[in-house]
Every structure is written in structure tokens, then in C-alpha cells.
Coordinates of C-alpha atoms and ligand atoms in Angstrom, one line a residue:
M1 CA 103.2 117.5 107.8
S2 CA 101.7 115.7 104.7
K3 CA 103.4 112.5 103.8
D4 CA 104.8 111.9 100.3
K5 CA 103.2 109.3 97.9
L6 CA 105.3 105.8 97.7
I7 CA 104.5 104.5 94.2
I8 CA 104.3 100.5 94.1
F9 CA 105.5 99.2 90.8
D10 CA 104.8 95.4 90.8
T11 CA 107.0 93.5 88.5
T12 CA 105.4 89.8 89.2
L13 CA 104.1 89.4 85.7
R14 CA 108.0 90.4 84.4
D15 CA 111.0 89.7 86.8
G16 CA 108.5 87.4 88.9
E17 CA 108.2 85.4 86.0
Q18 CA 111.7 85.0 85.3
S19 CA 111.9 82.9 88.4
P20 CA 113.0 79.5 86.9
G21 CA 109.7 77.5 86.3
A22 CA 107.3 80.0 87.2
S23 CA 105.8 80.3 83.7
M24 CA 102.2 81.9 83.5
T25 CA 99.6 81.8 80.8
R26 CA 98.0 84.8 79.2
E27 CA 94.8 84.1 81.3
E28 CA 96.8 83.5 84.6
K29 CA 98.6 86.8 84.1
V30 CA 95.2 88.7 83.5
R31 CA 94.0 87.2 87.1
I32 CA 97.1 88.1 89.0
A33 CA 97.0 91.6 87.4
K34 CA 93.5 92.0 88.5
A35 CA 94.0 91.1 92.0
L36 CA 97.0 93.7 92.0
E37 CA 94.5 96.3 90.5
R38 CA 92.2 95.5 93.2
M39 CA 95.1 95.8 95.7
R40 CA 95.4 99.5 94.4
V41 CA 99.0 98.6 92.9
D42 CA 100.1 101.8 91.2
V43 CA 102.0 100.5 88.0
I44 CA 102.2 96.9 86.7
E45 CA 104.7 95.6 84.8
A46 CA 103.0 93.0 82.6
G47 CA 105.9 91.6 80.6
F48 CA 108.5 92.1 77.9
P49 CA 106.4 92.2 74.9
I50 CA 109.7 91.7 72.2
A51 CA 110.5 88.5 74.2
S52 CA 107.6 86.2 72.4
P53 CA 104.4 86.3 71.0
G54 CA 102.9 84.8 74.2
D55 CA 104.4 87.8 76.2
F56 CA 103.4 90.4 73.6
E57 CA 99.7 89.0 74.0
A58 CA 99.8 88.9 77.5
V59 CA 101.0 92.5 77.7
Q60 CA 98.2 93.3 75.4
A61 CA 95.2 91.4 77.6
V62 CA 96.6 93.1 80.4
A63 CA 96.3 96.7 78.9
R64 CA 93.0 96.0 77.6
T65 CA 91.7 94.6 81.2
V66 CA 93.2 96.7 84.0
R67 CA 91.5 100.5 84.1
E68 CA 92.8 101.8 87.6
S69 CA 96.5 100.9 87.3
T70 CA 99.3 101.9 85.0
V71 CA 100.1 99.0 82.8
C72 CA 103.8 98.9 82.2
G73 CA 105.9 96.9 79.2
L74 CA 109.6 96.4 79.3
A75 CA 111.8 97.1 76.2
R76 CA 115.6 97.1 75.9
A77 CA 117.0 100.6 74.5
L78 CA 116.4 99.4 71.0
D79 CA 113.8 100.6 68.4
K80 CA 112.3 97.2 67.9
D81 CA 112.0 96.4 71.6
I82 CA 110.2 99.8 72.0
E83 CA 107.8 99.8 69.1
R84 CA 106.7 96.1 70.0
A85 CA 106.2 97.3 73.8
G86 CA 104.1 100.5 72.3
E87 CA 102.1 98.3 70.1
A88 CA 101.1 95.9 73.1
L89 CA 100.3 98.8 75.1
R90 CA 98.2 100.8 72.8
D91 CA 94.9 100.0 74.5
A92 CA 95.7 100.6 78.2
E93 CA 93.7 103.6 80.1
S94 CA 97.3 104.6 81.4
A95 CA 100.6 103.1 79.8
R96 CA 104.4 103.3 80.7
I97 CA 107.3 102.1 78.5
H98 CA 110.2 101.0 80.7
T99 CA 113.6 100.9 78.8
F100 CA 117.0 99.8 79.8
I101 CA 120.5 99.6 79.0
A102 CA 123.5 98.2 81.2
T103 CA 125.9 101.1 82.8
S104 CA 128.4 99.2 84.8
P105 CA 131.7 98.6 83.4
I106 CA 131.5 94.9 83.1
H107 CA 128.0 95.0 81.3
M108 CA 129.2 97.4 79.0
Q109 CA 132.5 96.1 78.3
A110 CA 131.6 92.3 78.0
K111 CA 128.0 92.2 77.5
L112 CA 127.2 95.3 75.3
R113 CA 131.0 95.9 74.0
M114 CA 130.0 99.4 74.0
S115 CA 131.8 102.3 75.1
P116 CA 129.9 104.6 77.8
D117 CA 129.6 107.2 75.5
Q118 CA 127.7 104.8 73.2
V119 CA 125.7 103.5 75.8
L120 CA 124.7 107.3 77.0
E121 CA 123.8 107.7 73.0
Q122 CA 121.5 104.7 72.9
A123 CA 120.1 105.5 76.3
V124 CA 118.8 108.9 74.9
H125 CA 117.5 107.8 71.8
A126 CA 115.7 105.0 73.5
V127 CA 113.8 107.6 75.9
K128 CA 113.0 109.7 72.8
K129 CA 111.8 106.6 70.8
A130 CA 109.6 105.7 73.7
R131 CA 108.0 109.2 74.1
Q132 CA 106.6 108.4 70.6
F133 CA 104.5 106.2 72.3
T134 CA 103.6 107.5 75.9
D135 CA 104.6 110.5 77.6
N136 CA 105.1 107.9 80.5
V137 CA 108.6 106.5 80.4
E138 CA 110.9 105.0 82.6
F139 CA 114.6 104.5 82.3
S140 CA 116.7 101.8 84.3
P141 CA 120.7 102.0 84.1
E142 CA 120.7 98.3 84.5
D143 CA 123.3 96.9 86.9
A144 CA 123.5 100.7 88.4
G145 CA 124.6 98.9 91.8
R146 CA 127.9 98.3 90.4
S147 CA 128.1 101.6 87.9
E148 CA 130.4 104.4 88.3
P149 CA 128.4 107.5 90.1
D150 CA 129.9 110.1 87.9
F151 CA 128.8 108.0 84.6
L152 CA 125.3 107.5 86.4
C153 CA 124.9 110.9 86.8
R154 CA 125.7 111.8 83.2
V155 CA 123.4 109.5 82.1
I156 CA 120.4 110.2 84.4
E157 CA 120.7 113.9 83.4
A158 CA 120.7 113.2 79.5
V159 CA 117.7 110.6 79.5
I160 CA 115.5 113.3 82.3
D161 CA 116.2 115.7 79.4
A162 CA 115.0 113.3 76.7
G163 CA 111.9 113.0 78.5
A164 CA 112.1 110.0 81.1
S165 CA 109.8 111.0 84.3
T166 CA 110.9 107.8 86.2
I167 CA 114.4 107.0 86.8
N168 CA 114.8 103.4 88.1
I169 CA 118.2 102.5 89.9
P170 CA 118.6 98.7 89.5
D171 CA 120.6 96.4 91.9
T172 CA 120.6 94.0 89.4
V173 CA 122.9 91.4 90.9
G174 CA 122.0 92.1 94.6
Y175 CA 125.4 93.1 95.4
N176 CA 124.7 96.0 97.3
I177 CA 124.2 96.9 101.1
P178 CA 121.6 99.0 103.0
Q179 CA 123.6 102.0 103.8
Q180 CA 125.9 102.0 100.5
F181 CA 122.9 101.4 98.5
G182 CA 120.7 104.5 100.4
E183 CA 124.1 106.7 100.1
L184 CA 123.9 106.2 96.3
I185 CA 120.2 107.1 95.7
R186 CA 120.8 110.6 98.1
Q187 CA 124.0 111.5 95.9
L188 CA 122.2 110.6 92.6
I189 CA 119.0 112.9 93.7
E190 CA 121.5 115.5 94.9
R191 CA 124.2 115.7 92.2
V192 CA 121.8 115.5 89.2
P193 CA 120.9 119.0 88.2
N194 CA 117.4 118.2 86.9
S195 CA 116.5 115.4 89.6
D196 CA 113.4 117.1 90.7
K197 CA 111.9 116.5 87.2
A198 CA 111.7 112.8 87.7
V199 CA 110.6 110.0 90.1
F200 CA 113.4 107.9 91.8
S201 CA 113.2 104.3 91.7
V202 CA 114.8 101.1 93.1
H203 CA 114.6 97.8 91.8
C204 CA 116.6 95.4 94.0
H205 CA 117.6 91.6 93.8
N206 CA 117.9 89.4 96.7
D207 CA 121.1 87.4 96.2
L208 CA 122.5 88.6 99.6
G209 CA 118.8 88.5 101.4
L210 CA 119.0 92.2 101.3
A211 CA 116.6 93.6 98.6
V212 CA 113.8 94.9 100.9
A213 CA 116.3 96.4 103.3
N214 CA 118.2 98.0 100.3
S215 CA 114.5 99.2 99.0
L216 CA 113.7 100.8 102.4
A217 CA 117.5 102.6 102.5
A218 CA 116.5 103.8 99.1
V219 CA 113.2 105.3 100.4
L220 CA 114.9 106.9 103.3
N221 CA 117.2 108.5 101.1
G222 CA 114.4 110.2 98.5
A223 CA 113.4 107.2 96.3
R224 CA 109.5 107.3 95.8
Q225 CA 108.9 104.4 93.9
V226 CA 109.8 100.7 94.9
E227 CA 109.7 98.0 92.5
C228 CA 108.8 94.6 93.9
T229 CA 107.1 91.4 93.3
I230 CA 104.5 89.4 95.2
N231 CA 106.1 86.8 97.5
G232 CA 109.5 88.1 96.5
L233 CA 109.6 85.9 93.2
G234 CA 111.7 86.7 90.7
E235 CA 115.2 86.2 88.8
R236 CA 117.5 84.1 90.8
A237 CA 117.1 84.7 94.6
G238 CA 114.1 87.2 93.3
N239 CA 113.1 90.6 94.1
A240 CA 112.0 92.8 97.1
A241 CA 108.8 91.2 98.5
L242 CA 106.2 93.5 97.9
E243 CA 104.2 92.7 101.0
E244 CA 107.2 93.5 103.2
V245 CA 108.2 96.9 101.9
V246 CA 104.3 97.7 102.1
M247 CA 104.1 97.0 105.5
A248 CA 107.3 98.0 106.7
V249 CA 106.8 101.5 105.4
R250 CA 102.8 101.3 106.9
T251 CA 104.0 100.1 110.2
R252 CA 106.6 102.3 110.6
Q253 CA 105.0 105.5 109.8
D254 CA 107.2 107.1 112.7
V255 CA 110.1 106.5 110.3
F256 CA 109.1 107.1 107.0
P257 CA 108.1 110.1 105.3
C258 CA 105.7 108.6 102.9
D259 CA 103.2 106.0 102.5
T260 CA 101.6 103.9 100.0
E261 CA 98.0 103.9 98.8
L262 CA 97.4 100.3 98.9
D263 CA 94.8 98.4 99.8
T264 CA 96.8 95.8 102.3
T265 CA 93.7 93.7 102.7
Q266 CA 94.3 92.1 99.6
I267 CA 97.8 91.2 100.1
V268 CA 97.4 87.5 101.5
P269 CA 94.7 86.7 99.1
C270 CA 97.4 88.0 95.9
S271 CA 99.9 86.1 97.7
R272 CA 98.0 83.3 97.8
L273 CA 96.8 83.2 94.1
V274 CA 100.6 84.3 92.9
S275 CA 101.5 81.1 95.0
S276 CA 98.9 78.8 93.5
I277 CA 99.6 79.8 89.8
T278 CA 103.0 79.4 89.6
G279 CA 103.4 76.9 92.1
F280 CA 105.7 78.5 94.3
P281 CA 104.9 77.5 97.8
V282 CA 105.2 80.2 100.5
Q283 CA 107.6 79.2 103.3
P284 CA 105.6 78.9 106.7
N285 CA 107.6 81.5 108.4
K286 CA 107.9 84.4 105.6
A287 CA 107.0 87.7 106.9
I288 CA 103.3 88.8 106.4
V289 CA 102.0 86.1 104.3
G290 CA 103.9 83.0 105.9
A291 CA 101.2 80.4 107.6
N292 CA 103.0 81.2 110.8
A293 CA 103.4 85.0 110.6
F294 CA 100.9 85.5 113.3
A295 CA 100.9 82.2 114.9
H296 CA 102.0 82.5 118.4
E297 CA 103.6 79.2 119.7
S298 CA 105.1 79.9 122.8
G299 CA 102.9 79.7 126.3
I300 CA 104.7 83.4 127.3
H301 CA 103.8 85.0 124.0
Q302 CA 100.0 83.3 123.8
D303 CA 99.5 85.0 127.4
G304 CA 100.9 88.3 126.4
V305 CA 98.8 88.4 123.1
L306 CA 95.6 87.5 124.9
K307 CA 96.2 90.3 127.7
Q308 CA 97.0 92.7 125.1
R309 CA 97.7 92.0 121.3
E310 CA 100.3 94.7 120.9
T311 CA 102.8 92.9 123.3
Y312 CA 104.1 90.6 120.7
E313 CA 102.1 91.8 117.5
I314 CA 103.3 94.8 115.6
M315 CA 100.5 94.3 113.0
R316 CA 97.0 93.1 113.0
A317 CA 96.6 90.0 110.9
E318 CA 93.4 91.1 109.4
D319 CA 94.9 94.4 108.0
V320 CA 97.3 92.3 105.7
G321 CA 94.1 90.0 105.0
W322 CA 94.3 87.2 107.0
T323 CA 90.9 85.9 107.8
E324 CA 89.6 83.6 110.7
N325 CA 89.4 79.8 109.3
R326 CA 85.5 80.5 109.2
I327 CA 82.9 78.2 108.2
V328 CA 81.3 80.4 105.6
L329 CA 79.0 78.0 103.4
G330 CA 77.6 74.6 103.6
K331 CA 75.5 72.2 101.5
H332 CA 72.6 73.9 102.2
S333 CA 73.7 77.4 101.1
G334 CA 72.3 78.8 98.1
R335 CA 73.5 80.6 94.7
N336 CA 72.8 83.9 96.3
A337 CA 74.9 83.6 99.2
F338 CA 77.9 81.8 97.3
R339 CA 78.1 84.8 94.9
T340 CA 77.9 87.2 98.0
R341 CA 80.6 85.7 99.8
L342 CA 82.9 85.2 96.8
R343 CA 82.2 89.1 96.3
E344 CA 83.3 89.9 99.8
L345 CA 86.4 88.2 99.0
G346 CA 86.7 90.6 95.6
I347 CA 86.0 87.6 93.3
E348 CA 83.3 88.7 90.5
F349 CA 82.4 86.4 87.8
E350 CA 82.2 87.5 84.3
S351 CA 79.1 85.6 83.2
E352 CA 76.2 84.1 85.0
E353 CA 77.5 80.8 82.8
E354 CA 80.9 81.2 85.1
L355 CA 79.0 81.6 88.2
N356 CA 76.7 78.4 87.5
E357 CA 79.9 76.4 86.6
A358 CA 81.5 77.5 90.0
F359 CA 78.4 77.0 91.7
A360 CA 78.0 73.3 90.4
R361 CA 81.5 72.8 91.8
F362 CA 80.9 73.9 95.0
K363 CA 77.5 71.9 95.4
E364 CA 80.2 68.9 94.3
L365 CA 82.8 69.9 97.1
A366 CA 79.9 70.8 99.8
D367 CA 79.0 67.0 99.5
K368 CA 82.4 65.8 100.2
K369 CA 83.4 68.3 102.6
H370 CA 80.5 69.6 105.1
E371 CA 82.6 72.8 106.2
I372 CA 83.7 75.2 103.5
F373 CA 86.2 77.9 104.3
D374 CA 87.2 80.9 102.3
E375 CA 90.1 79.2 101.2
D376 CA 87.9 76.4 99.8
L377 CA 86.4 79.0 97.8
Q378 CA 89.0 80.7 96.5
A379 CA 90.7 77.0 95.3
L380 CA 87.4 76.4 93.7
V381 CA 87.7 79.5 91.3
T382 CA 91.2 79.0 90.8
E383 CA 90.0 75.5 89.8
A384 CA 87.0 77.0 87.4
N385 CA 89.4 79.2 86.1
L386 CA 92.0 76.2 84.9
T387 CA 89.4 75.4 82.4
L388 CA 91.5 76.1 79.3
E389 CA 90.3 77.6 75.9
Y390 CA 92.0 74.7 74.5
E391 CA 91.5 71.4 76.3
C392 CA 93.0 68.4 74.5
Y393 CA 92.5 66.4 77.6
K394 CA 89.8 65.9 80.1
L395 CA 89.7 63.5 82.7
V396 CA 86.6 61.2 82.7
S397 CA 87.5 58.8 85.6
L398 CA 90.0 57.3 87.4
H399 CA 90.3 54.3 89.5
V400 CA 93.4 53.4 91.7
C401 CA 94.0 50.5 93.9
S402 CA 96.5 50.8 96.7
E403 CA 97.0 48.1 99.3
T404 CA 100.1 47.1 101.8
G405 CA 102.7 45.1 100.2
E406 CA 101.2 45.3 96.8
R407 CA 102.2 47.7 94.0
P408 CA 99.4 50.1 93.2
Q409 CA 97.9 50.1 90.2
A410 CA 96.1 52.9 88.4
R411 CA 93.2 53.1 85.4
V412 CA 92.5 56.1 83.7
T413 CA 89.8 57.1 81.3
L414 CA 90.6 60.4 79.4
N415 CA 88.9 62.3 76.6
I416 CA 91.1 62.8 74.2
N417 CA 90.1 65.3 71.5
G418 CA 86.5 63.8 72.1
E419 CA 87.4 60.2 72.0
E420 CA 87.4 58.4 75.5
R421 CA 90.1 56.2 75.9
T422 CA 91.4 53.9 78.8
G423 CA 94.9 53.4 80.2
E424 CA 96.6 51.3 82.8
S425 CA 99.8 51.4 84.8
D426 CA 101.3 50.3 87.8
G427 CA 103.7 52.7 89.9
S428 CA 105.7 53.1 93.3
G429 CA 102.6 54.6 94.7
P430 CA 99.2 55.7 93.7
V431 CA 100.0 59.4 92.2
D432 CA 102.9 57.9 90.6
A433 CA 100.7 55.1 88.9
A434 CA 98.2 57.7 87.8
F435 CA 100.8 59.6 86.2
R436 CA 101.9 56.8 84.3
A437 CA 98.6 55.7 83.4
I438 CA 98.0 59.3 81.9
E439 CA 101.3 59.3 80.1
S440 CA 100.3 55.6 78.5
L441 CA 97.5 57.2 76.8
A442 CA 99.2 61.1 76.2
S443 CA 102.7 59.8 75.5
S444 CA 103.8 63.6 76.1
G445 CA 107.5 62.9 76.9
G446 CA 107.1 66.0 79.6
E447 CA 109.8 65.8 82.1
L448 CA 108.4 66.2 85.5
L449 CA 110.2 69.1 87.1
L450 CA 108.1 69.6 90.3
Y451 CA 105.1 67.9 92.2
S452 CA 104.1 69.4 95.3
V453 CA 100.8 68.9 97.4
N454 CA 99.8 71.9 99.7
N455 CA 96.5 71.5 102.1
I456 CA 94.5 74.5 101.6
T457 CA 92.5 74.3 105.0
S458 CA 93.5 71.9 108.1
G459 CA 91.9 68.7 108.6
T460 CA 91.8 65.1 107.1
D461 CA 88.8 66.3 105.0
A462 CA 90.9 69.3 103.5
Q463 CA 91.0 69.6 99.9
G464 CA 94.6 69.2 98.5
E465 CA 96.1 71.8 95.9
V466 CA 98.6 69.9 93.8
T467 CA 100.8 71.4 91.4
V468 CA 102.6 69.9 88.7
R469 CA 105.4 71.3 86.8
L470 CA 106.5 69.6 83.3
K471 CA 109.0 70.6 80.6
K472 CA 109.2 69.7 76.9
N473 CA 111.5 71.0 74.3
G474 CA 112.5 73.8 76.7
F475 CA 109.0 75.2 77.7
I476 CA 107.9 74.9 81.3
V477 CA 104.2 74.5 82.5
N478 CA 102.6 74.5 85.6
G479 CA 99.6 72.6 86.0
L480 CA 97.2 73.0 89.2
G481 CA 94.5 70.7 90.6
A482 CA 92.2 71.0 93.9
D483 CA 90.3 68.0 95.1
T484 CA 89.6 66.2 98.8
D485 CA 91.2 63.3 97.2
I486 CA 95.1 63.7 96.6
V487 CA 95.2 61.4 94.0
I488 CA 92.4 62.8 91.9
A489 CA 93.9 66.6 92.5
S490 CA 97.4 65.0 91.2
A491 CA 95.7 63.8 87.9
K492 CA 93.9 67.1 87.4
A493 CA 97.1 68.8 88.1
Y494 CA 98.9 66.4 85.6
I495 CA 96.2 66.8 83.0
N496 CA 96.4 70.5 83.2
A497 CA 100.0 70.8 82.7
L498 CA 99.7 68.4 79.6
N499 CA 96.9 70.8 78.1
K500 CA 99.1 73.8 78.6
L501 CA 102.0 71.7 76.9
A502 CA 99.9 71.3 73.9
D503 CA 98.4 74.5 73.4
P504 CA 101.3 76.6 71.8
E505 CA 99.2 80.0 72.5
E506 CA 99.4 79.2 76.1
R507 CA 103.4 79.2 76.4
S508 CA 104.3 82.6 77.3
H509 CA 107.7 82.1 79.4
P510 CA 109.9 85.0 78.3
Q511 CA 113.3 83.3 78.9
L512 CA 112.1 81.0 76.1
G513 CA 111.8 83.8 73.5
D514 CA 114.5 84.9 71.1
V515 CA 115.6 87.5 73.9
Ligands
KIV601 O1 117.4 93.7 87.6 C1 117.1 94.3 86.6 O2 118.2 95.0 86.4 C2 116.1 94.5 85.8 C3 116.0 95.7 84.8 C4 115.5 95.4 83.6 C5 115.6 96.9 85.5 O3 115.1 93.6 85.8
ZN602 ZN1 115.2 92.5 87.8

């Protein structure tokens, strides 16, 4: 029997960005969108165009770049939102508008102050309005997980008649449990007379840690689209993790009547990219993409795996994109070998100039670190991509002195809008001293929300990848930096964050717009 297709709708760039602090610039969103396209995600929800000018531009940039996946924009059930989404998506090869209005009693009464009939009328109007821009319209009854099934049936029937081709059932507050949520989906598909004219989708939040379980229960009961995010990012406790949903369905083909068309070998590279851009580390014991997901510690397990891998492994690490820590390149490798290996990793350069810049960084790194791994190459490209169009601050040099019993001192020289200036400071540690020295020149007043260091590979000569999250006037930005010297990596990350704070064009966090 042939299997149905399970559509994967990724909302890392929209709901994922609603994780407090996970703001992304337009360029970063485009890079993630390209990685999702490479993974063959069916639909990419690129943002909420009405939320802010930055969000509009990010959706527009993704729509202009992505060719293989459908690009979607979110809109409340309001004309102005839908018009803005339609405009942002104008250049997409395949565009979808996702419009929503709440249907639960608590949301209708306390938030919308509307009667059920008014909500139904507005939902129908919104879908018809969205159809003026595209045939591909998705409708979500927000907080469906706490809505009355009878009312849901009425709304869904009406919006399908109005032209919605995807009906997404969100468990907005993560309140449902799998058996109940699966049953809700089954009932809706059974009871709505025109349900065969739409694809039923689910969008589950993880407040009780059940987002993936609820999504899978829905799939077993007829849902054929799952909305999810890389690494389970998202509002509050996050959304269903794409990698878990996809691999559960792929691994348990004996149970699921459908499968996705994803290239699962792109999962780990995509997870790393999202983690380094957002500064949200992946916990080591996270399913599929955690560093320990395929590591066997106990002797009994190791012995079993050596005898026959399936004794303790239900998936193959290479099928989700884990590679052996292989030394791939070294000091004497040429430009061609460099370009070829990156191509194998799915990374293409847009111009010869970009390739040359990345290659120059590679040579610098190879001088400091003799064994270059795939992970180093990926970090190097992430770094090369960090060069912002608008760079007010550039690091010229950093000198740090750290000695037992003495307070660390830092001296930093920055190029600020073309002028070189030097500042000094002490600090409680070398990183603190370096940040204070930079701040003595920049006087940004940014509040440090997060400082984190991750080693990219193992060994004491590994590169450290640093994330610095700064907040100023309500805007939140993440700065990244990588280097074999973690104090320099930290300074680079701090400066990257300062450049983003200084550039009004780059701030696109939807929570900070007028919505
Ligand atoms: O969680 C939610 O209800 C949403 C909707 C906009 C689909 O994110
Ligand atoms: Zn959501």
C-alpha cells in the first residue's frame, strides 16, 4: 500500500523566533531558510510581516531566495495583516498566507471580546481576503486545543468553503495530552462535512513536554501536516521539534501510514546552524541532535553495538547527519579542496570574493590549529557570514593580561567608523576586562543577557564559539564569534552584537513590533 505524504511545515523563523532572546537578522533568516530548503522542508513560515518592518523585509528576502519550498507569512484575521503578508510574499515561487483567529471561550471573551458568530464571520472574511493574494491559504483557530469541538467544526467547515486548503489545529498553550488530542483530530476530520477538501495540520506547544507526542497522535488520527521547529525552539517551552517528529515517523514506518520527503542527513547541520545563530545551545541528551544522542557510555552497550549495532541503536547516526570527527583539511590544503569539502557539506559561496575571504580565514585557522574538522569549516563559514553590511565597530587588536593573584587587564583597539581608538580596563576575569575595555569605547549601555561558550570540536586547541546576547531599549540581539582563543572569540561576539544593536535595519524581533 502506498503511503501518504506527511507535510513538514517549519516555523523556526516565526514561532521559533518568539523564544525570548532568539532574535535573528534578515541575513540569518535567509541562511536558515536556505538550510531548510536544502533539507526539503515543504513549507517555511518565514515570519509575521505586519509585526515590524524588519520582519516584513525578512519574509520578503526569504520569498525572493527560496525556490523549492513554499514560503509562508503569518497574518491575524485582519485586512491590514493579510495585505502586508501578501505584499511580502509577492516574489515567492510558491506562497502561502497563514491567517488565524482565536476560537476558545477564554480567548474570545477575554482577549478578542467577540461573540462566536463574530469570530466565525471574521475568519471567513480573512480567508476570502487571503485568497485574493494566493490560492494557498492556511487557517488556524488559535487555542483550538481548548475550544469547543462543535464550534470548531462550524468554523472549519465555513473557512474551507471560503477557500482555505490547510486547516491547522494549534494546541497554543500546550494543554492537551496525546490520546485526547488525537481524538480531537479524528473527530474534526470525521464530523466536518467538507474535511476532504483540506489538509489537516497540527501545531503543538511543549508546555507539558508533550508537543511531539501530541503531534504524532494527531498524525495517527489523520493529520497530514505537522508544524514544528528546529531544536524545538518557540514561544515559552517551544514547539514540537522537527527532528524528533521526522525521525519518529521515519523510524516507525511499521506504525505510521505516511512519511516525509525530507533529506534527514541535513538535520544535524541545520540544528547546529540554528543553535549558533540564536545562541540557544542544544542540551547533550537531546534526542537526535544532542551530542550524546548516539554515544554509548556503558560497557555492556558498547559491547553490544560492536557486535551488532541494532542491539542498542534504532537509527543510524549518519542518517541524521552526524559525521565522524574527521580531519578533513590541513595547512597545505588548497582552495579547490576547501571549496569541494564545503560543497559536500552543502555550503556554496555566492561569489569568488566570498570564497576567497573564507579561504583566507581557513588559512589563518590552519596556522593555529593543525587538524581542521567539518565542524571547524562550518563555524568558519558562519563567521564569514557574520560580516554585516553595516559595521560600525571592527576589532583591530586585543591584548589581555591574566596572572594569578592579579586583576586581569585588557587593552583593545577598535576601528569605529573609520577611526582607530584604544581603550583599557580591568575586570574580574579576562573576558570581563575585554568587554569593559570595548564598552569604554562604545558606551553602548547594552545589558548583557547571555554569555555562552561552546567548544566546536574536542581538544584544547579546539575553537570556542561564543554567543553574547545584548538588550537595549527593548531590542535583543545575539552576537557570535569563533576563535581558538576564547577571549578573542568573546570580544568578536561582543563586537558583533554591538554592530547589530547599532544597525536599526537589522533589528527584526517580532515581539518588539507594534503587534
Ligand atoms: O501557537 C499558536 O496558536 C500559533 C498560531 C499563530 C498558529 O502560533
Ligand atoms: Zn505557536
